[in-house]
PDB file of C-alpha atoms in Angstrom:
ATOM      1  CA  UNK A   1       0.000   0.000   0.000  1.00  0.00           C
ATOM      2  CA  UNK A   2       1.397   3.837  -0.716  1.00  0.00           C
ATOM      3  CA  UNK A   3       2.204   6.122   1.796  1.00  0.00           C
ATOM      4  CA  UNK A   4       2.189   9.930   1.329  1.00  0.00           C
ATOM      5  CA  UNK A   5       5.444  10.507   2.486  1.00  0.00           C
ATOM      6  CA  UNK A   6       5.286  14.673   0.948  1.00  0.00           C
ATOM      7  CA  UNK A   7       7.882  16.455   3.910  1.00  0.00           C
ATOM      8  CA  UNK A   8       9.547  12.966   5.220  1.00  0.00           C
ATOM      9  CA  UNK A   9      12.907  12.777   6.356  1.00  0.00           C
ATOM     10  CA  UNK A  10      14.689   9.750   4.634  1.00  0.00           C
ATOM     11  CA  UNK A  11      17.596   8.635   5.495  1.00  0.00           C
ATOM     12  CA  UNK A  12      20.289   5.713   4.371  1.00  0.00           C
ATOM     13  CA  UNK A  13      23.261   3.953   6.682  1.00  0.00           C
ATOM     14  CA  UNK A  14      24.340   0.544   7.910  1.00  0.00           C
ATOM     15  CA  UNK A  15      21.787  -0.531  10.347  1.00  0.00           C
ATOM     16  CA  UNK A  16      23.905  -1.828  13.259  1.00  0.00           C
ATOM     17  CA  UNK A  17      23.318  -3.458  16.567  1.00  0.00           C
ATOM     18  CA  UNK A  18      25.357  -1.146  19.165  1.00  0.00           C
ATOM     19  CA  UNK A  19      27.086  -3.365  22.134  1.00  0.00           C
ATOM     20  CA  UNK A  20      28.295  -0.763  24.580  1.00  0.00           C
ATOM     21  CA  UNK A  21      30.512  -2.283  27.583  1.00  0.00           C
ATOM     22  CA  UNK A  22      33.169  -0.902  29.258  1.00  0.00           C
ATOM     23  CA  UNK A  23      36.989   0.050  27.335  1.00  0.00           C
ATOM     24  CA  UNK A  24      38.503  -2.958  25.734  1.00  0.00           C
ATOM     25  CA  UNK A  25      42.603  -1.629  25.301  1.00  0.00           C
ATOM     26  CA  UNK A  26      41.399   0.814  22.611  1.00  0.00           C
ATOM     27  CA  UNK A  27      42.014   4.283  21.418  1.00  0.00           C
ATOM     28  CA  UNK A  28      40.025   6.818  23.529  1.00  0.00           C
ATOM     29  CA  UNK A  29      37.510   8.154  21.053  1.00  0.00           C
ATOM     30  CA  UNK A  30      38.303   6.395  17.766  1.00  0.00           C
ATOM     31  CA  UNK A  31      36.401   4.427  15.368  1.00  0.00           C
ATOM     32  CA  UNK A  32      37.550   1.628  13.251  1.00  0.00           C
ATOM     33  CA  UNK A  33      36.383  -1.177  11.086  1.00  0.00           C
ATOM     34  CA  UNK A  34      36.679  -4.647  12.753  1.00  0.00           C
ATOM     35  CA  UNK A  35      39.521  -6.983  11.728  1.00  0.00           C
ATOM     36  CA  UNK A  36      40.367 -10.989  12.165  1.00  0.00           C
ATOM     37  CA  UNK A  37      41.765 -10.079  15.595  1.00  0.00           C
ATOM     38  CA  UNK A  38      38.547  -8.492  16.827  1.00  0.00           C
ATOM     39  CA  UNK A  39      35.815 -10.751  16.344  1.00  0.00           C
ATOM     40  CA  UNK A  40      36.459 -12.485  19.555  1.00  0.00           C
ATOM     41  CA  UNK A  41      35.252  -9.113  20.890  1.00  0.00           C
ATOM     42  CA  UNK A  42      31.863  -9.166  20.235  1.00  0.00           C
ATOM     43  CA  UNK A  43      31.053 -12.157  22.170  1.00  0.00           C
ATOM     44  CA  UNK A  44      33.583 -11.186  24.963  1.00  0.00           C
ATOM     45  CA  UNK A  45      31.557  -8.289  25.647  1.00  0.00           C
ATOM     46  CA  UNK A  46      28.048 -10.422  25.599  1.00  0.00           C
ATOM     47  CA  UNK A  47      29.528 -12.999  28.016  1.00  0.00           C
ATOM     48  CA  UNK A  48      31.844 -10.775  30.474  1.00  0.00           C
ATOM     49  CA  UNK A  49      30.398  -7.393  31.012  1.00  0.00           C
ATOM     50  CA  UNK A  50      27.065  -5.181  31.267  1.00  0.00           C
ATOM     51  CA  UNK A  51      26.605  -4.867  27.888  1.00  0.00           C
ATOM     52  CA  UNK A  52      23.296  -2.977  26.156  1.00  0.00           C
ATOM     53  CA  UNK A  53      22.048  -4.014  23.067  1.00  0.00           C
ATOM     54  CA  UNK A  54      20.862  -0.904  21.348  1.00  0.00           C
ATOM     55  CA  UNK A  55      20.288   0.366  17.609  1.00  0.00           C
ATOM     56  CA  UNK A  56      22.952   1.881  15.575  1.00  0.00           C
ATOM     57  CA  UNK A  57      23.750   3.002  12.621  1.00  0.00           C
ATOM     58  CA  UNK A  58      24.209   7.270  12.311  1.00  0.00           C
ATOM     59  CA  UNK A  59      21.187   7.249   9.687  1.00  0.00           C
ATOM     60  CA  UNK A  60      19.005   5.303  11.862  1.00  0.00           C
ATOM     61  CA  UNK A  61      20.115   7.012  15.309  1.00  0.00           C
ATOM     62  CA  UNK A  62      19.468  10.496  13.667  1.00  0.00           C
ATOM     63  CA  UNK A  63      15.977   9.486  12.698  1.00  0.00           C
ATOM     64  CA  UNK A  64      15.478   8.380  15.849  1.00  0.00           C
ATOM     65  CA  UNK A  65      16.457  11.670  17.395  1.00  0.00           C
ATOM     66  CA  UNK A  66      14.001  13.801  14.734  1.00  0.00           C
ATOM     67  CA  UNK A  67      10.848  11.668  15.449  1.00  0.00           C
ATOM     68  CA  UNK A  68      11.490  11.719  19.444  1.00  0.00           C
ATOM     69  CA  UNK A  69       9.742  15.824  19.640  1.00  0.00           C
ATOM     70  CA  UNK A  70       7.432  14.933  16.467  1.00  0.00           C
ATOM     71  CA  UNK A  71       3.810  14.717  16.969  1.00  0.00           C
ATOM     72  CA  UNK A  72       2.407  11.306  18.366  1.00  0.00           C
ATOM     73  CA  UNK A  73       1.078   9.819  14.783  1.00  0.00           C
ATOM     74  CA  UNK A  74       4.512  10.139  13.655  1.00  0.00           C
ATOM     75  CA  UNK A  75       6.479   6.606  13.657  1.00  0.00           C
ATOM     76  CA  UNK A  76      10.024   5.825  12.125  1.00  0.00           C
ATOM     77  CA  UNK A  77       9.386   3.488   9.040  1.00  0.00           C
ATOM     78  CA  UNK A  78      11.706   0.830   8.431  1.00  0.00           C
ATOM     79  CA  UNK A  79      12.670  -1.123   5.513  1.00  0.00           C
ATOM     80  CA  UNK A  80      15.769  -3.523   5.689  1.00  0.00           C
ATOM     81  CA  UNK A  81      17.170  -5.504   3.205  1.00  0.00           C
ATOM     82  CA  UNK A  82      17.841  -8.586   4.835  1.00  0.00           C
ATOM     83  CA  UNK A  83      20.520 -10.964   3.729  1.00  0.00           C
ATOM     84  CA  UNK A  84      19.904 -14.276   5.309  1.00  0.00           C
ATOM     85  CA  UNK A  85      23.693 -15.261   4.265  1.00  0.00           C
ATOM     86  CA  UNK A  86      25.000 -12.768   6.835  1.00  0.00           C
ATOM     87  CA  UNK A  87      24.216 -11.698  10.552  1.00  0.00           C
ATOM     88  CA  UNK A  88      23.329  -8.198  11.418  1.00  0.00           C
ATOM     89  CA  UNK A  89      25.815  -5.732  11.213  1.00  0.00           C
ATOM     90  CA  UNK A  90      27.442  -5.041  14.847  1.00  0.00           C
ATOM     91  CA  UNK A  91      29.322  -2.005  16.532  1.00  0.00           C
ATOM     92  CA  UNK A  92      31.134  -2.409  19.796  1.00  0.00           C
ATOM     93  CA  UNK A  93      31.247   0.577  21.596  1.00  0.00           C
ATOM     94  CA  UNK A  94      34.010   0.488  24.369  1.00  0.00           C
ATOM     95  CA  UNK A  95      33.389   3.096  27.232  1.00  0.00           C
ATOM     96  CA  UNK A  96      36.032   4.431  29.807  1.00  0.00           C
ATOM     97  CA  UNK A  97      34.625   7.534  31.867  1.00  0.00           C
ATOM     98  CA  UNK A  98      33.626   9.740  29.273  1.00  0.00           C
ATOM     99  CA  UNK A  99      35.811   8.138  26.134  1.00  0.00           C
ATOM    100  CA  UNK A 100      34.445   5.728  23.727  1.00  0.00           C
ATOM    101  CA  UNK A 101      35.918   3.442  21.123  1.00  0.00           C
ATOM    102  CA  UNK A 102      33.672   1.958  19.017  1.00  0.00           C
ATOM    103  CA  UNK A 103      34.830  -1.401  16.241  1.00  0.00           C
ATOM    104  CA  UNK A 104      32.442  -1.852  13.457  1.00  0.00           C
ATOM    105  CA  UNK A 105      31.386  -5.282  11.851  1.00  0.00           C
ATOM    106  CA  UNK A 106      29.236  -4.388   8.833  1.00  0.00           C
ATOM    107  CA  UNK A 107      28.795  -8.186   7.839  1.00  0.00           C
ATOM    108  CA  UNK A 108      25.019  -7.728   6.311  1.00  0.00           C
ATOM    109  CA  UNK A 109      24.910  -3.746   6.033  1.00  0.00           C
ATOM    110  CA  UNK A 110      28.104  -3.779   4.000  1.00  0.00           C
ATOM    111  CA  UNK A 111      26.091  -5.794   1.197  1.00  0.00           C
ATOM    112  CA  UNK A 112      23.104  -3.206   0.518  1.00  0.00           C
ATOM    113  CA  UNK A 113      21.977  -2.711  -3.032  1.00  0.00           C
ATOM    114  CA  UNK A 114      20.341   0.375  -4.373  1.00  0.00           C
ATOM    115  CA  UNK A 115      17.785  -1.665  -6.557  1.00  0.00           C
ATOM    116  CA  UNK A 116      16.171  -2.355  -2.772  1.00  0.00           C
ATOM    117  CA  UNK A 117      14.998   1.728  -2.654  1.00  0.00           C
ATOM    118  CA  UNK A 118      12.880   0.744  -5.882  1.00  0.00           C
ATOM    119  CA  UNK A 119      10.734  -2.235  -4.183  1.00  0.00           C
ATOM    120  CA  UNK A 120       9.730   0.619  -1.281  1.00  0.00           C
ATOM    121  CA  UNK A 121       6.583   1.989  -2.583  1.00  0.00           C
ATOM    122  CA  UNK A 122       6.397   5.462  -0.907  1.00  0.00           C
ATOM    123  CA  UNK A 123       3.926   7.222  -3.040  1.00  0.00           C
ATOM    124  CA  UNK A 124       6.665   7.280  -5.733  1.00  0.00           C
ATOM    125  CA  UNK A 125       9.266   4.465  -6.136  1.00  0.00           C
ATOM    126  CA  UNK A 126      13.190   5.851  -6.113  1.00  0.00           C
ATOM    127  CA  UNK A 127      13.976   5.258  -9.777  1.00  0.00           C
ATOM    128  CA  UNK A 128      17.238   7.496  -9.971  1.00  0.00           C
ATOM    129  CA  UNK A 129      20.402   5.647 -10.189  1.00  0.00           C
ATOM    130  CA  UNK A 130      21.562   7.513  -6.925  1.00  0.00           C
ATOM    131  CA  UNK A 131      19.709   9.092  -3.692  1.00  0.00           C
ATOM    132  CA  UNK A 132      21.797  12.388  -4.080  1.00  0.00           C
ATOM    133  CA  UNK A 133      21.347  12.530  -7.479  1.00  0.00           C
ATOM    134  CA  UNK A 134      17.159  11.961  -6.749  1.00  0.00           C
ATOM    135  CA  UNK A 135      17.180  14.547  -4.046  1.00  0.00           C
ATOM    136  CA  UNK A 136      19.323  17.069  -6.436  1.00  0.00           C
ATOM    137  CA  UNK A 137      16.606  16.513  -9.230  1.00  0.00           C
ATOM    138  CA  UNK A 138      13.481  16.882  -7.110  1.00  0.00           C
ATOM    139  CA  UNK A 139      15.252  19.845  -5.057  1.00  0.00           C
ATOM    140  CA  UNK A 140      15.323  18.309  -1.596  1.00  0.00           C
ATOM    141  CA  UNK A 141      18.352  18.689   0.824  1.00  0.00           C
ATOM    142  CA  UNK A 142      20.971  16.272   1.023  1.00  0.00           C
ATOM    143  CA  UNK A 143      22.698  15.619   4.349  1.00  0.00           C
ATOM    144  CA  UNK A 144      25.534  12.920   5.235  1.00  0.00           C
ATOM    145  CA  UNK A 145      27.402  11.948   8.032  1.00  0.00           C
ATOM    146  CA  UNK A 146      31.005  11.552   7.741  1.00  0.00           C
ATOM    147  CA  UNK A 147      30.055   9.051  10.644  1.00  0.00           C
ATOM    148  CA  UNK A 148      33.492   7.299  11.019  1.00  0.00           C
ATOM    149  CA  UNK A 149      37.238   8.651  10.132  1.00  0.00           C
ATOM    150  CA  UNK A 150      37.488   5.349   8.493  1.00  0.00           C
ATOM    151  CA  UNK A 151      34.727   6.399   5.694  1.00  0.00           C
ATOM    152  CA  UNK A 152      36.921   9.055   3.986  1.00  0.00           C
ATOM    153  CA  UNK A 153      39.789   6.598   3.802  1.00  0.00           C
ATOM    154  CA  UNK A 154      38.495   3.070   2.810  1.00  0.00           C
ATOM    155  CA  UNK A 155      35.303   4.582   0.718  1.00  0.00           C
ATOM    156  CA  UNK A 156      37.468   7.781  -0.728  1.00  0.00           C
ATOM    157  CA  UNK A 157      35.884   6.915  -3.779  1.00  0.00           C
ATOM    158  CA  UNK A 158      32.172   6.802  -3.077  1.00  0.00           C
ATOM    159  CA  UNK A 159      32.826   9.981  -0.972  1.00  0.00           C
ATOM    160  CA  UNK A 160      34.264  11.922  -3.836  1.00  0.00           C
ATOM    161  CA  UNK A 161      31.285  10.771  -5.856  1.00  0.00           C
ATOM    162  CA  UNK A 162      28.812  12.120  -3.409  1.00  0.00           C
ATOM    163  CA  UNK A 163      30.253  15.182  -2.246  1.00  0.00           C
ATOM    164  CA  UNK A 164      29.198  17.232  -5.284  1.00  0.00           C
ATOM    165  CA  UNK A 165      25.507  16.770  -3.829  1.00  0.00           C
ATOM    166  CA  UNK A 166      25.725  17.225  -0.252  1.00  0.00           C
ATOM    167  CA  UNK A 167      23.777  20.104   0.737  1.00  0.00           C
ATOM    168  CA  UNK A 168      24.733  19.730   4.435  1.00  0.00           C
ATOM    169  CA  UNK A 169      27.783  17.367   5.531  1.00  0.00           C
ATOM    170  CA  UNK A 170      28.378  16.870   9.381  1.00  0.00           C
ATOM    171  CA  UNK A 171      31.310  15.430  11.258  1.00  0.00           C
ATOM    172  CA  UNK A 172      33.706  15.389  14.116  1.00  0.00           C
ATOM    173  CA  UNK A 173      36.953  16.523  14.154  1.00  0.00           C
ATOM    174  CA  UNK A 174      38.692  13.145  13.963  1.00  0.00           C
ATOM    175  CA  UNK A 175      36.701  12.748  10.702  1.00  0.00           C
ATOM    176  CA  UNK A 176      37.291  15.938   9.343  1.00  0.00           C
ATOM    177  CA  UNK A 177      41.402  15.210   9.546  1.00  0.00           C
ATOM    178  CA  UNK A 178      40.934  12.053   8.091  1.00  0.00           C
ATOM    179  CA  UNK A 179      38.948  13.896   5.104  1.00  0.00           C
ATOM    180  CA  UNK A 180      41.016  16.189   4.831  1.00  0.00           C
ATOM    181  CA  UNK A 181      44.356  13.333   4.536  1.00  0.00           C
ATOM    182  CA  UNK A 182      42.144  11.506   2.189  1.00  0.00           C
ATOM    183  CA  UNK A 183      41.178  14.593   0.309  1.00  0.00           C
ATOM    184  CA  UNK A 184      44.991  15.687  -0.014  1.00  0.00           C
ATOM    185  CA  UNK A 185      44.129  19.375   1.593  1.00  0.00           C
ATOM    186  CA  UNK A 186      47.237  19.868   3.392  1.00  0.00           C
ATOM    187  CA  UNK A 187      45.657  20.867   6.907  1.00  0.00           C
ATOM    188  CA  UNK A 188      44.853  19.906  10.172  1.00  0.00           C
ATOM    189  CA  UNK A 189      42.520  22.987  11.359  1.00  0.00           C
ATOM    190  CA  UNK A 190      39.179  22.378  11.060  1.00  0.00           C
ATOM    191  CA  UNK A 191      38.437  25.882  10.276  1.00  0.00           C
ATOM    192  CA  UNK A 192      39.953  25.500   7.594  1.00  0.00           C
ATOM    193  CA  UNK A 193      39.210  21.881   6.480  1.00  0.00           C
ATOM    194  CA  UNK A 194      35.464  23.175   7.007  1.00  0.00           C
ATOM    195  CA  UNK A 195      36.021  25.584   4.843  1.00  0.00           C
ATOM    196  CA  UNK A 196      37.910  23.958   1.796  1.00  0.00           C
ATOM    197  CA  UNK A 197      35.153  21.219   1.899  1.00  0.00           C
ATOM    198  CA  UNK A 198      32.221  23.747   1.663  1.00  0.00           C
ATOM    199  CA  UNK A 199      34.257  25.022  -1.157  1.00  0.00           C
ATOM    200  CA  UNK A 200      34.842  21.979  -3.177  1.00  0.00           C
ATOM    201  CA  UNK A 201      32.808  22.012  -6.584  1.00  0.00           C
ATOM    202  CA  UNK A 202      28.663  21.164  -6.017  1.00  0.00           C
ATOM    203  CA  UNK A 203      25.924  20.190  -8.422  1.00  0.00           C
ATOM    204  CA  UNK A 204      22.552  22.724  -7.975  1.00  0.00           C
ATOM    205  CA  UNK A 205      22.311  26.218  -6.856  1.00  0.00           C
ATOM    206  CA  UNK A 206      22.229  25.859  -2.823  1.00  0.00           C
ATOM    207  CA  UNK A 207      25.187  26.266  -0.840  1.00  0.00           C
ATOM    208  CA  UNK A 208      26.685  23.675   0.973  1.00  0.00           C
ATOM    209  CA  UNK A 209      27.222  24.054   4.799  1.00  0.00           C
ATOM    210  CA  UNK A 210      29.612  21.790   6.481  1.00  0.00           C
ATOM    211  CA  UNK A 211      29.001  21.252  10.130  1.00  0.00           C
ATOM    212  CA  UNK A 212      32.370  19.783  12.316  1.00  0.00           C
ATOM    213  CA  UNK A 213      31.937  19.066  16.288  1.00  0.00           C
ATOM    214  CA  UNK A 214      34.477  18.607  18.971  1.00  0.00           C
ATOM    215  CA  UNK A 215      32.940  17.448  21.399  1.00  0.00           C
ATOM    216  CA  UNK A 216      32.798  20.063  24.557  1.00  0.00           C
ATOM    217  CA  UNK A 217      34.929  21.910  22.354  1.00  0.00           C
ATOM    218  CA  UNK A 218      34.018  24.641  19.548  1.00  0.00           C
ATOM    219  CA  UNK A 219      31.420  23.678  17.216  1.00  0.00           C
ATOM    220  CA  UNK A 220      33.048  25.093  13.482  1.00  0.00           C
ATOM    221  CA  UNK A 221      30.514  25.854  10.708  1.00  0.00           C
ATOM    222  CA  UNK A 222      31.736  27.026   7.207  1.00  0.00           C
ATOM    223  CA  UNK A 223      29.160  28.083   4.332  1.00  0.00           C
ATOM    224  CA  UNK A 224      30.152  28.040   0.777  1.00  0.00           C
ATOM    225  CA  UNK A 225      28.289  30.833   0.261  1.00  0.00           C
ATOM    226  CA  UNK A 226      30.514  33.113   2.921  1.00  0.00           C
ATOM    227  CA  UNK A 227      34.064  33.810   4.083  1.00  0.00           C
ATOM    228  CA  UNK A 228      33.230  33.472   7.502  1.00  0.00           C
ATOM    229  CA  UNK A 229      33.746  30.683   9.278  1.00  0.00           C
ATOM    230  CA  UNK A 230      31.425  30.484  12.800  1.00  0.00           C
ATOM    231  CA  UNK A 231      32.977  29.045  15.926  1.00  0.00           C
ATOM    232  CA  UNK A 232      29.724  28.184  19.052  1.00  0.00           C
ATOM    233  CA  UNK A 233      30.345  27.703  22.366  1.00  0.00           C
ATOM    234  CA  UNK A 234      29.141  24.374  23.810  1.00  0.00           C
ATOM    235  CA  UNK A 235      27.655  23.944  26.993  1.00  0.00           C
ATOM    236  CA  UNK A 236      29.243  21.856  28.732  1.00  0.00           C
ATOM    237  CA  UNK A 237      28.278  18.632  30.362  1.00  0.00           C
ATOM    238  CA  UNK A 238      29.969  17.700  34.014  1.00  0.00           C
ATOM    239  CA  UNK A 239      31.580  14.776  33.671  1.00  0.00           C
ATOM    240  CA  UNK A 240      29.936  12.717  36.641  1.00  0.00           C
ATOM    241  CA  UNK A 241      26.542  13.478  34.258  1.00  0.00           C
ATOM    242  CA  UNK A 242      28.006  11.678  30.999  1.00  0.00           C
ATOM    243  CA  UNK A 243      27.121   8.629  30.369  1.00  0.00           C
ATOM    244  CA  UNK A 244      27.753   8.046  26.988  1.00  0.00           C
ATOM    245  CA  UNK A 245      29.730  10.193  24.292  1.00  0.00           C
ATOM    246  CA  UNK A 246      28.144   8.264  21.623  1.00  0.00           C
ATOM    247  CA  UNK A 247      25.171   9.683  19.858  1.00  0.00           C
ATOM    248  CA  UNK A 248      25.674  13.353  20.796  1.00  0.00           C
ATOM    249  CA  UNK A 249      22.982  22.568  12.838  1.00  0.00           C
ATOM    250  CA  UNK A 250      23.136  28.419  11.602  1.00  0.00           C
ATOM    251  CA  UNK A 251      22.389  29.797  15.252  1.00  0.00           C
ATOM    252  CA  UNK A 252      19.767  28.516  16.338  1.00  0.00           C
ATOM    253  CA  UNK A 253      20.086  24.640  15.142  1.00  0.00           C
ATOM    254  CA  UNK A 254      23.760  24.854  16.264  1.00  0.00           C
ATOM    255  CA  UNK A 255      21.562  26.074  19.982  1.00  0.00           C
ATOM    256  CA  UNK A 256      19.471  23.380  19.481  1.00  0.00           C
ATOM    257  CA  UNK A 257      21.592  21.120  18.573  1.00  0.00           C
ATOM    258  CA  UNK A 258      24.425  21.356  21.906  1.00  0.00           C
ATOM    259  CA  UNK A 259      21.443  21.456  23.916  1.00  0.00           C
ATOM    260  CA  UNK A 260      19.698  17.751  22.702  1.00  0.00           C
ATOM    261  CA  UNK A 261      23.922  16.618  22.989  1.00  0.00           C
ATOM    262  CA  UNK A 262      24.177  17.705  26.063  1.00  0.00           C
ATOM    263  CA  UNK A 263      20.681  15.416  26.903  1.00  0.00           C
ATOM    264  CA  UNK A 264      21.996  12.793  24.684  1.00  0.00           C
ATOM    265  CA  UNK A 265      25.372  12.754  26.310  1.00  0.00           C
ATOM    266  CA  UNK A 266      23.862  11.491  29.997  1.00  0.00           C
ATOM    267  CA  UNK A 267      22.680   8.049  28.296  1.00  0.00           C
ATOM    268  CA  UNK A 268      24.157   5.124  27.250  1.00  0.00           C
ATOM    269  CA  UNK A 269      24.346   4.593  24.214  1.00  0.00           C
ATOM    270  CA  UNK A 270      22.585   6.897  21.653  1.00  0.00           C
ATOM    271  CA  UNK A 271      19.164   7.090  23.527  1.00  0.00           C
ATOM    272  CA  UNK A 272      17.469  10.059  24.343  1.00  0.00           C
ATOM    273  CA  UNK A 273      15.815  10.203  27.776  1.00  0.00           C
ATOM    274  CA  UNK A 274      12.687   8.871  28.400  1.00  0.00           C
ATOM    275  CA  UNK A 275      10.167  11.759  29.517  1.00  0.00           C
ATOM    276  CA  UNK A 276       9.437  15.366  27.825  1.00  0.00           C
ATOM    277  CA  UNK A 277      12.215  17.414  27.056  1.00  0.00           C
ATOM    278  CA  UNK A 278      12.113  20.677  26.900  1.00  0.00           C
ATOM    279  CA  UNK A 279      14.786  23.013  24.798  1.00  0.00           C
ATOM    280  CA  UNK A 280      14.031  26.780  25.429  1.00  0.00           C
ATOM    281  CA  UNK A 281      16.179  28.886  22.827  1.00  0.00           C
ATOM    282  CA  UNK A 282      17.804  32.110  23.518  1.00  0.00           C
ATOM    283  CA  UNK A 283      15.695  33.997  20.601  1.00  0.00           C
ATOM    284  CA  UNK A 284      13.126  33.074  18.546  1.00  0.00           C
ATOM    285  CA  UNK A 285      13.521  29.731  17.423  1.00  0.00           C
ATOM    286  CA  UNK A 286      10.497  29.022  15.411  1.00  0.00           C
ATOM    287  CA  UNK A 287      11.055  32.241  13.031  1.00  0.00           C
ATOM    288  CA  UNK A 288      14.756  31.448  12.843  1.00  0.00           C
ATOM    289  CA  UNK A 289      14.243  27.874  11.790  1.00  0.00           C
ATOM    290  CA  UNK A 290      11.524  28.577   9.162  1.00  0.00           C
ATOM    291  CA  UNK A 291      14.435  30.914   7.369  1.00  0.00           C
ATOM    292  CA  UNK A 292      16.546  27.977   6.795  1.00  0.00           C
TER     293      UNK A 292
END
C-alpha cells in the first residue's frame, strides 16, 4: 500500500546493533572497522560485562532523534534488506569515563543494493540511479554523516562521488582530519578543512554548509556561500553526568543542537531520555528555523 510521504525525512546507513561495555585496550575516542583479531570481541563483551544491546547506525540514530519531539502519529518506518547469508551488522562501543571506542562489523549492512529503494513503494518508487542525485533533481536537501574517520579513507571513492551533492555534511573533528588526509588538503585545522570542503565544486544552486563538532569543544561551521567561518560555544556537560559520548545545525540549530547533545550525552548509548524534554532557545527559534 502507498504512503504519502510529501515532507519525510529519509535517510540511508548501515543498520547496526550497538554493544556498549566498558573500554577494551582501545584508542580513547576512535572508530575503526573490525579486523580478524577483533571478532572475539563481540562475544567477549556479551559474556563478560554489562553490555546494552541498542540500535545503531548514524542514519538510523538520527531518525530516531528527529521523530522523538514529532507529533504522536509520527512513527520511524523501516525497511531492511535482509541478507539471510550474513548476521546483522554489529558495533562495539568500548566506554572508559567519558571516552568511547567503538569497532564496526558491517557483515550484512556492507552488502546493501540500491535496486532495494525501488521495491519501497512510498507514493513514488526511487527510480534514480543515486539518492543524491534523486534529491538534487526533485530539489530536496541532502545531508551525510562523515560518521566514522574510516569512511573518507576506505570509501574515498564513493565519498568523492557524493560530495558534489551534499547540501549539508556533518562530522567530528577526527573525521574531518581524516577527510582532509584523504582529500589531499594539506591541513589539520578544522576551520579550515570546514572551509575547503564547503568550497569543493557542487551540483545545484544551494550552498553547501559543512558542520564539524568537537565534542565540549568549539562547534566550526563554514558556508560556501561566505568567508566566515562560525565558531559556538558548547555547553558543557559535568563529567559525573556523561554517560555516553556516543550519539551526541546556523544559530539557532547549532543552539538546538548542543542542547539535545548535552541530553543525549547522559545516556548510554545513543538514547534520548525517556520523559518530555524541553529546549528553550535564547531567541526566537520558530522564526529562525523557518528561514533555513
Amino acid at each position: 500500500m502507498s504512503q504519502d510521504l510529501n515532507g519525510a525525512l529519509v535517510g540511508f546507513c548501515n543498520p547496526l546493533l550497538d554493544i556498549s561495555a566498558v573500554q577494551y585496550n582501545l584508542k580513547a575516542n576512535d572508530a575503526i572497522l573490525a579486523s580478524a583479531e577483533h571478532v572475539p570481541l563481540f562475544q567477549t563483551l556479551i559474556d563478560s560485562y554489562d553490555a546494552k544491546f541498542l540500535p545503531g547506525g548514524a542514519g538510523q540514530n538520527t531518525l530516531r532523534g528527529r521523530l522523538q519531539g514529532a507529533a504522536s502519529k509520527a512513527g520511524l518506518r523501516t525497511n531492511y534488506m535482509v541478507n539471510s547469508e550474513k548476521p546483522t551488522g554489529t558495533c562495539a562501543l568500548l566506554i572508559t569515563g567519558a571516552n568511547r571506542s567503538m569497532v564496526a562489523n558491517l557483515s550484512a549492512a556492507e552488502t546493501f543494493q540500491f535496486a532495494h529503494t525501488q521495491s519501497l513503494r512510498t507514493g513514488r518508487s526511487l527510480r534514480r540511479p543515486a539518492v543524491a542525485k534523486h534529491a538534487l533533481e526533485n530539489n530536496k536537501t541532502f545531508t551525510m554523516n562523515i560518521s566514522a574517520p574510516f569512511v573518507p579513507t576506505f570509501y574515498k571513492g564513493l565519498v568523492e562521488k557524493t560530495l558534489p551533492y551534499i547540501d549539508i555534511l556533518f562530522g567530528n573533528e577526527t573525521e574531518a582530519a581524516s577527510l582532509s588526509e584523504a582529500f589531499g588538503l594539506g591541513t589539520t585545522d578544522i576551520k579550515a578543512i570546514a572551509k575547503k570542503i564547503a568550497d569543493q565544486p557542487k551540483e545545484g544552486s544551494k550552498p553547501r554548509l559543512v558542520v564539524f563538532t568537537q565534542g565540549s569543544e568549539h562547534t566550526i561551521v563554514a558556508s560556501s556561500d561566505s568567508d566566515e567561518v562560525r565558531v559556538y560555544d558548547v555547553t558543557p556537560v559535568a563529567k559525573e553526568e556523561i554517560g555516553d559520548s556516543n550519539g551526541t545545525a546556523l544559530d539557532a540549530c547549532v543552539e538546538a543542537g548542543h542542547w539535545l547533545g548535552g541530553e543525549v550525552v547522559r545516556q548510554i548509548g545513543p538514547n534520548y531520555p525517556t520523559g518530555e524534554l524541553k529546549f528553550v532557545a535564547s531567541g526566537d527559534f520558530t522564526a529562525a528555523i523557518e528561514k533555513i
